[in-house]
PDB file of C-alpha atoms in Angstrom:
ATOM      1  CA  UNK A   6     146.622  39.474 122.360  1.00 78.00           C
ATOM      2  CA  UNK A   7     144.877  42.396 124.033  1.00 91.00           C
ATOM      3  CA  UNK A   8     146.488  45.806 124.269  1.00 95.00           C
ATOM      4  CA  UNK A   9     148.083  46.771 127.555  1.00 97.00           C
ATOM      5  CA  UNK A  10     145.921  49.151 129.586  1.00 98.00           C
ATOM      6  CA  UNK A  11     146.977  52.752 130.062  1.00 98.00           C
ATOM      7  CA  UNK A  12     145.008  55.760 131.333  1.00 98.00           C
ATOM      8  CA  UNK A  13     143.653  57.799 128.446  1.00 98.00           C
ATOM      9  CA  UNK A  14     145.048  61.034 129.796  1.00 98.00           C
ATOM     10  CA  UNK A  15     147.294  62.428 132.525  1.00 98.00           C
ATOM     11  CA  UNK A  16     148.000  66.073 133.193  1.00 97.00           C
ATOM     12  CA  UNK A  17     150.275  68.143 135.378  1.00 96.00           C
ATOM     13  CA  UNK A  18     151.658  71.628 135.816  1.00 97.00           C
ATOM     14  CA  UNK A  19     155.181  72.590 134.770  1.00 97.00           C
ATOM     15  CA  UNK A  20     157.719  71.337 137.291  1.00 97.00           C
ATOM     16  CA  UNK A  21     155.416  68.692 138.720  1.00 97.00           C
ATOM     17  CA  UNK A  22     155.841  64.923 138.437  1.00 97.00           C
ATOM     18  CA  UNK A  23     153.362  62.617 136.760  1.00 98.00           C
ATOM     19  CA  UNK A  24     153.167  58.834 136.489  1.00 98.00           C
ATOM     20  CA  UNK A  25     151.634  56.781 133.687  1.00 98.00           C
ATOM     21  CA  UNK A  26     150.649  53.196 134.406  1.00 98.00           C
ATOM     22  CA  UNK A  27     150.682  50.272 131.989  1.00 98.00           C
ATOM     23  CA  UNK A  28     148.814  47.171 133.100  1.00 98.00           C
ATOM     24  CA  UNK A  29     149.208  43.825 131.423  1.00 97.00           C
ATOM     25  CA  UNK A  30     149.104  40.197 132.502  1.00 96.00           C
ATOM     26  CA  UNK A  31     151.391  37.431 133.685  1.00 94.00           C
ATOM     27  CA  UNK A  32     151.893  36.564 129.998  1.00 95.00           C
ATOM     28  CA  UNK A  33     153.536  39.862 129.172  1.00 95.00           C
ATOM     29  CA  UNK A  34     154.440  42.662 131.602  1.00 96.00           C
ATOM     30  CA  UNK A  35     154.415  40.374 134.625  1.00 96.00           C
ATOM     31  CA  UNK A  36     156.665  37.741 133.114  1.00 95.00           C
ATOM     32  CA  UNK A  37     159.316  39.742 131.289  1.00 94.00           C
ATOM     33  CA  UNK A  38     161.511  42.741 131.999  1.00 95.00           C
ATOM     34  CA  UNK A  39     161.040  43.710 128.376  1.00 95.00           C
ATOM     35  CA  UNK A  40     158.831  46.744 128.832  1.00 97.00           C
ATOM     36  CA  UNK A  41     159.576  49.796 126.708  1.00 97.00           C
ATOM     37  CA  UNK A  42     158.084  53.285 126.632  1.00 98.00           C
ATOM     38  CA  UNK A  43     157.691  55.520 123.585  1.00 98.00           C
ATOM     39  CA  UNK A  44     156.875  59.203 123.197  1.00 98.00           C
ATOM     40  CA  UNK A  45     154.982  60.406 120.136  1.00 98.00           C
ATOM     41  CA  UNK A  46     154.309  64.007 119.230  1.00 98.00           C
ATOM     42  CA  UNK A  47     151.462  64.707 116.773  1.00 96.00           C
ATOM     43  CA  UNK A  48     152.350  63.743 113.223  1.00 95.00           C
ATOM     44  CA  UNK A  49     155.723  62.381 114.258  1.00 97.00           C
ATOM     45  CA  UNK A  50     157.255  58.937 114.596  1.00 98.00           C
ATOM     46  CA  UNK A  51     157.513  57.385 118.049  1.00 98.00           C
ATOM     47  CA  UNK A  52     160.706  57.872 120.075  1.00 98.00           C
ATOM     48  CA  UNK A  53     162.174  55.327 122.478  1.00 97.00           C
ATOM     49  CA  UNK A  54     162.257  56.716 126.033  1.00 98.00           C
ATOM     50  CA  UNK A  55     162.750  53.660 128.262  1.00 97.00           C
ATOM     51  CA  UNK A  56     163.818  50.089 127.535  1.00 96.00           C
ATOM     52  CA  UNK A  57     163.914  46.965 129.733  1.00 96.00           C
ATOM     53  CA  UNK A  58     161.581  48.549 132.298  1.00 96.00           C
ATOM     54  CA  UNK A  59     163.910  51.221 133.653  1.00 96.00           C
ATOM     55  CA  UNK A  60     166.797  51.942 131.310  1.00 95.00           C
ATOM     56  CA  UNK A  61     167.205  55.203 129.412  1.00 96.00           C
ATOM     57  CA  UNK A  62     168.789  55.372 125.965  1.00 93.00           C
ATOM     58  CA  UNK A  63     172.006  57.329 125.818  1.00 92.00           C
ATOM     59  CA  UNK A  64     171.434  61.068 125.917  1.00 93.00           C
ATOM     60  CA  UNK A  65     167.874  60.953 127.212  1.00 95.00           C
ATOM     61  CA  UNK A  66     166.939  63.255 130.073  1.00 93.00           C
ATOM     62  CA  UNK A  67     166.990  61.671 133.538  1.00 95.00           C
ATOM     63  CA  UNK A  68     163.602  63.302 134.140  1.00 97.00           C
ATOM     64  CA  UNK A  69     162.168  60.133 132.603  1.00 97.00           C
ATOM     65  CA  UNK A  70     162.221  56.968 134.691  1.00 97.00           C
ATOM     66  CA  UNK A  71     160.543  53.572 134.571  1.00 98.00           C
ATOM     67  CA  UNK A  72     159.630  50.851 137.038  1.00 97.00           C
ATOM     68  CA  UNK A  73     157.543  47.702 137.339  1.00 97.00           C
ATOM     69  CA  UNK A  74     155.581  45.912 140.026  1.00 97.00           C
ATOM     70  CA  UNK A  75     153.816  42.680 139.188  1.00 96.00           C
ATOM     71  CA  UNK A  76     151.760  43.080 136.029  1.00 97.00           C
ATOM     72  CA  UNK A  77     151.981  46.885 136.013  1.00 98.00           C
ATOM     73  CA  UNK A  78     154.773  49.022 134.636  1.00 98.00           C
ATOM     74  CA  UNK A  79     155.037  52.760 135.169  1.00 98.00           C
ATOM     75  CA  UNK A  80     156.660  55.749 133.514  1.00 98.00           C
ATOM     76  CA  UNK A  81     157.371  58.786 135.665  1.00 98.00           C
ATOM     77  CA  UNK A  82     158.150  62.193 134.229  1.00 98.00           C
ATOM     78  CA  UNK A  83     159.609  64.562 136.790  1.00 97.00           C
ATOM     79  CA  UNK A  84     160.070  68.315 136.391  1.00 97.00           C
ATOM     80  CA  UNK A  85     157.327  68.362 133.748  1.00 97.00           C
ATOM     81  CA  UNK A  86     158.091  70.650 130.809  1.00 97.00           C
ATOM     82  CA  UNK A  87     155.986  71.963 127.938  1.00 97.00           C
ATOM     83  CA  UNK A  88     157.830  69.781 125.430  1.00 97.00           C
ATOM     84  CA  UNK A  89     156.771  66.662 127.347  1.00 97.00           C
ATOM     85  CA  UNK A  90     153.228  67.160 126.091  1.00 98.00           C
ATOM     86  CA  UNK A  91     152.723  64.177 123.801  1.00 98.00           C
ATOM     87  CA  UNK A  92     151.246  60.692 123.604  1.00 98.00           C
ATOM     88  CA  UNK A  93     153.058  57.927 125.478  1.00 98.00           C
ATOM     89  CA  UNK A  94     152.879  54.203 124.759  1.00 98.00           C
ATOM     90  CA  UNK A  95     154.204  51.240 126.663  1.00 98.00           C
ATOM     91  CA  UNK A  96     155.138  47.986 124.958  1.00 98.00           C
ATOM     92  CA  UNK A  97     155.956  44.496 126.158  1.00 97.00           C
ATOM     93  CA  UNK A  98     157.248  41.233 124.795  1.00 95.00           C
ATOM     94  CA  UNK A  99     154.785  38.393 125.348  1.00 95.00           C
ATOM     95  CA  UNK A 100     154.804  34.657 125.959  1.00 93.00           C
ATOM     96  CA  UNK A 101     153.473  34.194 122.413  1.00 92.00           C
ATOM     97  CA  UNK A 102     156.789  35.570 121.106  1.00 91.00           C
ATOM     98  CA  UNK A 103     155.066  38.668 119.804  1.00 94.00           C
ATOM     99  CA  UNK A 104     154.836  42.240 121.042  1.00 95.00           C
ATOM    100  CA  UNK A 105     151.946  44.279 122.349  1.00 97.00           C
ATOM    101  CA  UNK A 106     151.561  48.021 122.798  1.00 98.00           C
ATOM    102  CA  UNK A 107     149.541  49.875 125.369  1.00 98.00           C
ATOM    103  CA  UNK A 108     146.403  51.853 124.610  1.00 98.00           C
ATOM    104  CA  UNK A 109     148.308  55.120 124.859  1.00 98.00           C
ATOM    105  CA  UNK A 110     148.212  58.073 127.251  1.00 98.00           C
ATOM    106  CA  UNK A 111     147.906  61.715 126.288  1.00 98.00           C
ATOM    107  CA  UNK A 112     150.022  63.872 128.574  1.00 98.00           C
ATOM    108  CA  UNK A 113     148.893  67.484 128.934  1.00 97.00           C
ATOM    109  CA  UNK A 114     151.029  70.183 130.515  1.00 97.00           C
ATOM    110  CA  UNK A 115     148.663  72.645 132.137  1.00 94.00           C
TER     111      UNK A 115
ATOM    112  CA  UNK B   2     172.987  59.486 109.810  1.00 96.00           C
ATOM    113  CA  UNK B   3     170.970  56.465 110.850  1.00 96.00           C
ATOM    114  CA  UNK B   4     167.748  56.538 108.840  1.00 97.00           C
ATOM    115  CA  UNK B   5     164.742  54.468 107.822  1.00 98.00           C
ATOM    116  CA  UNK B   6     162.540  55.612 104.944  1.00 98.00           C
ATOM    117  CA  UNK B   7     159.262  53.867 104.171  1.00 98.00           C
ATOM    118  CA  UNK B   8     157.510  53.915 100.812  1.00 98.00           C
ATOM    119  CA  UNK B   9     154.837  52.076  98.887  1.00 98.00           C
ATOM    120  CA  UNK B  10     151.734  53.267 100.670  1.00 97.00           C
ATOM    121  CA  UNK B  11     148.630  54.399  98.851  1.00 97.00           C
ATOM    122  CA  UNK B  12     144.956  53.827  98.187  1.00 98.00           C
ATOM    123  CA  UNK B  13     143.886  50.242  97.523  1.00 98.00           C
ATOM    124  CA  UNK B  14     140.510  48.551  97.244  1.00 97.00           C
ATOM    125  CA  UNK B  15     139.356  45.965  99.781  1.00 98.00           C
ATOM    126  CA  UNK B  16     140.780  42.594  98.846  1.00 98.00           C
ATOM    127  CA  UNK B  17     143.721  44.175  97.079  1.00 98.00           C
ATOM    128  CA  UNK B  18     147.455  43.950  97.678  1.00 98.00           C
ATOM    129  CA  UNK B  19     150.275  46.358  98.416  1.00 98.00           C
ATOM    130  CA  UNK B  20     153.980  46.007  99.142  1.00 98.00           C
ATOM    131  CA  UNK B  21     155.644  48.417 101.527  1.00 98.00           C
ATOM    132  CA  UNK B  22     159.384  49.051 101.522  1.00 98.00           C
ATOM    133  CA  UNK B  23     161.686  50.439 104.201  1.00 98.00           C
ATOM    134  CA  UNK B  24     165.111  51.615 103.035  1.00 98.00           C
ATOM    135  CA  UNK B  25     167.791  51.634 105.713  1.00 98.00           C
ATOM    136  CA  UNK B  26     170.949  53.723 105.755  1.00 98.00           C
ATOM    137  CA  UNK B  27     173.674  54.792 108.164  1.00 97.00           C
ATOM    138  CA  UNK B  28     174.014  51.438 109.926  1.00 96.00           C
ATOM    139  CA  UNK B  29     174.757  47.778 109.162  1.00 96.00           C
ATOM    140  CA  UNK B  30     171.231  46.731 108.231  1.00 97.00           C
ATOM    141  CA  UNK B  31     172.099  43.018 108.011  1.00 96.00           C
ATOM    142  CA  UNK B  32     172.956  42.939 111.728  1.00 94.00           C
ATOM    143  CA  UNK B  33     169.581  44.085 113.008  1.00 95.00           C
ATOM    144  CA  UNK B  34     166.174  42.544 113.581  1.00 95.00           C
ATOM    145  CA  UNK B  35     163.360  44.775 112.308  1.00 97.00           C
ATOM    146  CA  UNK B  36     159.675  45.418 113.069  1.00 97.00           C
ATOM    147  CA  UNK B  37     156.611  46.809 111.326  1.00 98.00           C
ATOM    148  CA  UNK B  38     154.191  48.783 113.504  1.00 98.00           C
ATOM    149  CA  UNK B  39     150.977  50.483 112.374  1.00 98.00           C
ATOM    150  CA  UNK B  40     148.733  53.256 113.628  1.00 98.00           C
ATOM    151  CA  UNK B  41     145.166  53.733 112.430  1.00 98.00           C
ATOM    152  CA  UNK B  42     143.948  57.345 112.136  1.00 97.00           C
ATOM    153  CA  UNK B  43     143.556  58.816 115.611  1.00 96.00           C
ATOM    154  CA  UNK B  44     144.366  55.496 117.256  1.00 97.00           C
ATOM    155  CA  UNK B  45     147.274  53.905 119.085  1.00 97.00           C
ATOM    156  CA  UNK B  46     150.323  51.948 117.983  1.00 98.00           C
ATOM    157  CA  UNK B  47     149.813  48.320 117.038  1.00 98.00           C
ATOM    158  CA  UNK B  48     152.619  45.835 116.529  1.00 97.00           C
ATOM    159  CA  UNK B  49     152.384  44.024 113.165  1.00 98.00           C
ATOM    160  CA  UNK B  50     155.420  41.844 112.492  1.00 97.00           C
ATOM    161  CA  UNK B  51     159.082  41.119 113.229  1.00 97.00           C
ATOM    162  CA  UNK B  52     161.956  39.563 111.291  1.00 97.00           C
ATOM    163  CA  UNK B  53     165.404  38.450 112.381  1.00 95.00           C
ATOM    164  CA  UNK B  54     168.633  39.681 110.873  1.00 94.00           C
ATOM    165  CA  UNK B  55     168.981  37.071 108.130  1.00 94.00           C
ATOM    166  CA  UNK B  56     165.280  36.700 107.388  1.00 96.00           C
ATOM    167  CA  UNK B  57     164.996  33.119 108.630  1.00 96.00           C
ATOM    168  CA  UNK B  58     162.605  33.899 111.506  1.00 95.00           C
ATOM    169  CA  UNK B  59     159.390  35.902 111.371  1.00 97.00           C
ATOM    170  CA  UNK B  60     156.404  36.498 113.627  1.00 95.00           C
ATOM    171  CA  UNK B  61     153.045  38.216 113.127  1.00 97.00           C
ATOM    172  CA  UNK B  62     150.137  39.683 115.001  1.00 96.00           C
ATOM    173  CA  UNK B  63     147.049  37.469 114.808  1.00 95.00           C
ATOM    174  CA  UNK B  64     145.195  40.209 112.924  1.00 96.00           C
ATOM    175  CA  UNK B  65     147.532  39.964 109.919  1.00 98.00           C
ATOM    176  CA  UNK B  66     148.757  36.360 110.081  1.00 97.00           C
ATOM    177  CA  UNK B  67     148.221  34.591 106.765  1.00 97.00           C
ATOM    178  CA  UNK B  68     147.656  37.870 104.900  1.00 98.00           C
ATOM    179  CA  UNK B  69     150.891  39.818 105.485  1.00 98.00           C
ATOM    180  CA  UNK B  70     154.472  38.656 104.825  1.00 98.00           C
ATOM    181  CA  UNK B  71     157.548  40.370 106.162  1.00 98.00           C
ATOM    182  CA  UNK B  72     160.850  39.916 104.334  1.00 98.00           C
ATOM    183  CA  UNK B  73     164.174  41.632 103.770  1.00 98.00           C
ATOM    184  CA  UNK B  74     166.935  41.995 101.204  1.00 98.00           C
ATOM    185  CA  UNK B  75     170.154  42.632 103.083  1.00 98.00           C
ATOM    186  CA  UNK B  76     172.040  43.285  99.849  1.00 98.00           C
ATOM    187  CA  UNK B  77     169.673  46.173  99.170  1.00 98.00           C
ATOM    188  CA  UNK B  78     169.380  47.291 102.826  1.00 98.00           C
ATOM    189  CA  UNK B  79     165.623  47.070 102.486  1.00 98.00           C
ATOM    190  CA  UNK B  80     162.781  45.675 104.596  1.00 98.00           C
ATOM    191  CA  UNK B  81     159.446  44.739 103.023  1.00 98.00           C
ATOM    192  CA  UNK B  82     155.869  44.107 104.042  1.00 98.00           C
ATOM    193  CA  UNK B  83     153.714  42.315 101.488  1.00 98.00           C
ATOM    194  CA  UNK B  84     150.068  42.925 102.338  1.00 98.00           C
ATOM    195  CA  UNK B  85     147.370  40.787 100.690  1.00 98.00           C
ATOM    196  CA  UNK B  86     143.601  40.510 101.156  1.00 98.00           C
ATOM    197  CA  UNK B  87     143.526  44.017 102.539  1.00 98.00           C
ATOM    198  CA  UNK B  88     140.584  45.139 104.673  1.00 98.00           C
ATOM    199  CA  UNK B  89     139.284  48.537 105.687  1.00 98.00           C
ATOM    200  CA  UNK B  90     140.662  47.953 109.186  1.00 97.00           C
ATOM    201  CA  UNK B  91     144.194  47.753 107.754  1.00 98.00           C
ATOM    202  CA  UNK B  92     144.008  51.479 107.002  1.00 98.00           C
ATOM    203  CA  UNK B  93     146.869  53.033 108.941  1.00 98.00           C
ATOM    204  CA  UNK B  94     150.265  54.661 108.898  1.00 98.00           C
ATOM    205  CA  UNK B  95     152.836  51.880 108.725  1.00 98.00           C
ATOM    206  CA  UNK B  96     156.185  52.381 110.445  1.00 98.00           C
ATOM    207  CA  UNK B  97     159.306  50.272 110.181  1.00 98.00           C
ATOM    208  CA  UNK B  98     161.517  50.231 113.252  1.00 98.00           C
ATOM    209  CA  UNK B  99     164.951  48.891 114.149  1.00 97.00           C
ATOM    210  CA  UNK B 100     165.391  46.591 117.102  1.00 95.00           C
ATOM    211  CA  UNK B 101     167.619  47.960 119.850  1.00 90.00           C
ATOM    212  CA  UNK B 102     169.920  45.456 121.530  1.00 86.00           C
ATOM    213  CA  UNK B 103     171.296  46.192 124.986  1.00 85.00           C
ATOM    214  CA  UNK B 104     173.804  43.963 126.735  1.00 86.00           C
ATOM    215  CA  UNK B 105     170.960  41.808 127.996  1.00 85.00           C
ATOM    216  CA  UNK B 106     168.191  41.771 125.396  1.00 85.00           C
ATOM    217  CA  UNK B 107     166.873  42.900 122.036  1.00 86.00           C
ATOM    218  CA  UNK B 108     163.401  44.005 123.004  1.00 87.00           C
ATOM    219  CA  UNK B 109     162.786  47.625 122.053  1.00 94.00           C
ATOM    220  CA  UNK B 110     162.760  49.805 118.944  1.00 96.00           C
ATOM    221  CA  UNK B 111     165.260  52.622 118.778  1.00 95.00           C
ATOM    222  CA  UNK B 112     165.062  53.945 115.224  1.00 97.00           C
ATOM    223  CA  UNK B 113     161.771  54.596 113.434  1.00 98.00           C
ATOM    224  CA  UNK B 114     160.901  55.705 109.931  1.00 98.00           C
ATOM    225  CA  UNK B 115     158.518  58.548 109.218  1.00 97.00           C
ATOM    226  CA  UNK B 116     155.757  56.159 108.147  1.00 98.00           C
ATOM    227  CA  UNK B 117     153.832  55.466 104.967  1.00 98.00           C
ATOM    228  CA  UNK B 118     150.044  55.725 104.741  1.00 98.00           C
ATOM    229  CA  UNK B 119     147.887  52.846 103.559  1.00 98.00           C
ATOM    230  CA  UNK B 120     144.206  53.496 102.857  1.00 98.00           C
ATOM    231  CA  UNK B 121     141.904  50.584 102.092  1.00 98.00           C
ATOM    232  CA  UNK B 122     138.677  51.839 100.580  1.00 97.00           C
ATOM    233  CA  UNK B 123     136.409  51.336  97.613  1.00 95.00           C
TER     234      UNK B 123
END
């Protein structure tokens, strides 16, 4: 199972919006609404940001939103803040009954 | 406080074995499916294995199938990962994670441990 494809890096200025893509296949992202997004700061454990494509865990800022079209899921961060600078990973359930993560995207706040 | 604490990592020679543990507290461990996820130095997250709440169902990434075994002891609130025939490419931080169940699915991971480091080297 190959990793889902994400851009290596995305950057934006404070207050701007950025979008991270996550491209899979019809065996994973395209076939299931089981896409999750995780934020990871250096040296820290990942944190769940979005589940089931577009749902936010309780208490999470509404600046984070998710969507999906075909085999590509997306995470949008609006009103970019300094603390959003981190690595972001998507994940999907697959038709092989296993999970796959994306390649990861480093978000830089300029 | 809901918490997962991994242990058991260390330095092991290629071909060797290691057993990782993940101690759960603050929630009803026996009600939750669990995952192991790893991250090689400077690399991305990689899913390793999953186990259901009573331990009767497991699944593995192809890269570890036949070498790694996931298990759990609900009486001890502990998840395990037995790793055999270790290779240099298994070097990574290993995280345990709890499965989050919404009203419609159980498909994400909402609680993560801090990780334990496994180094495979001669």
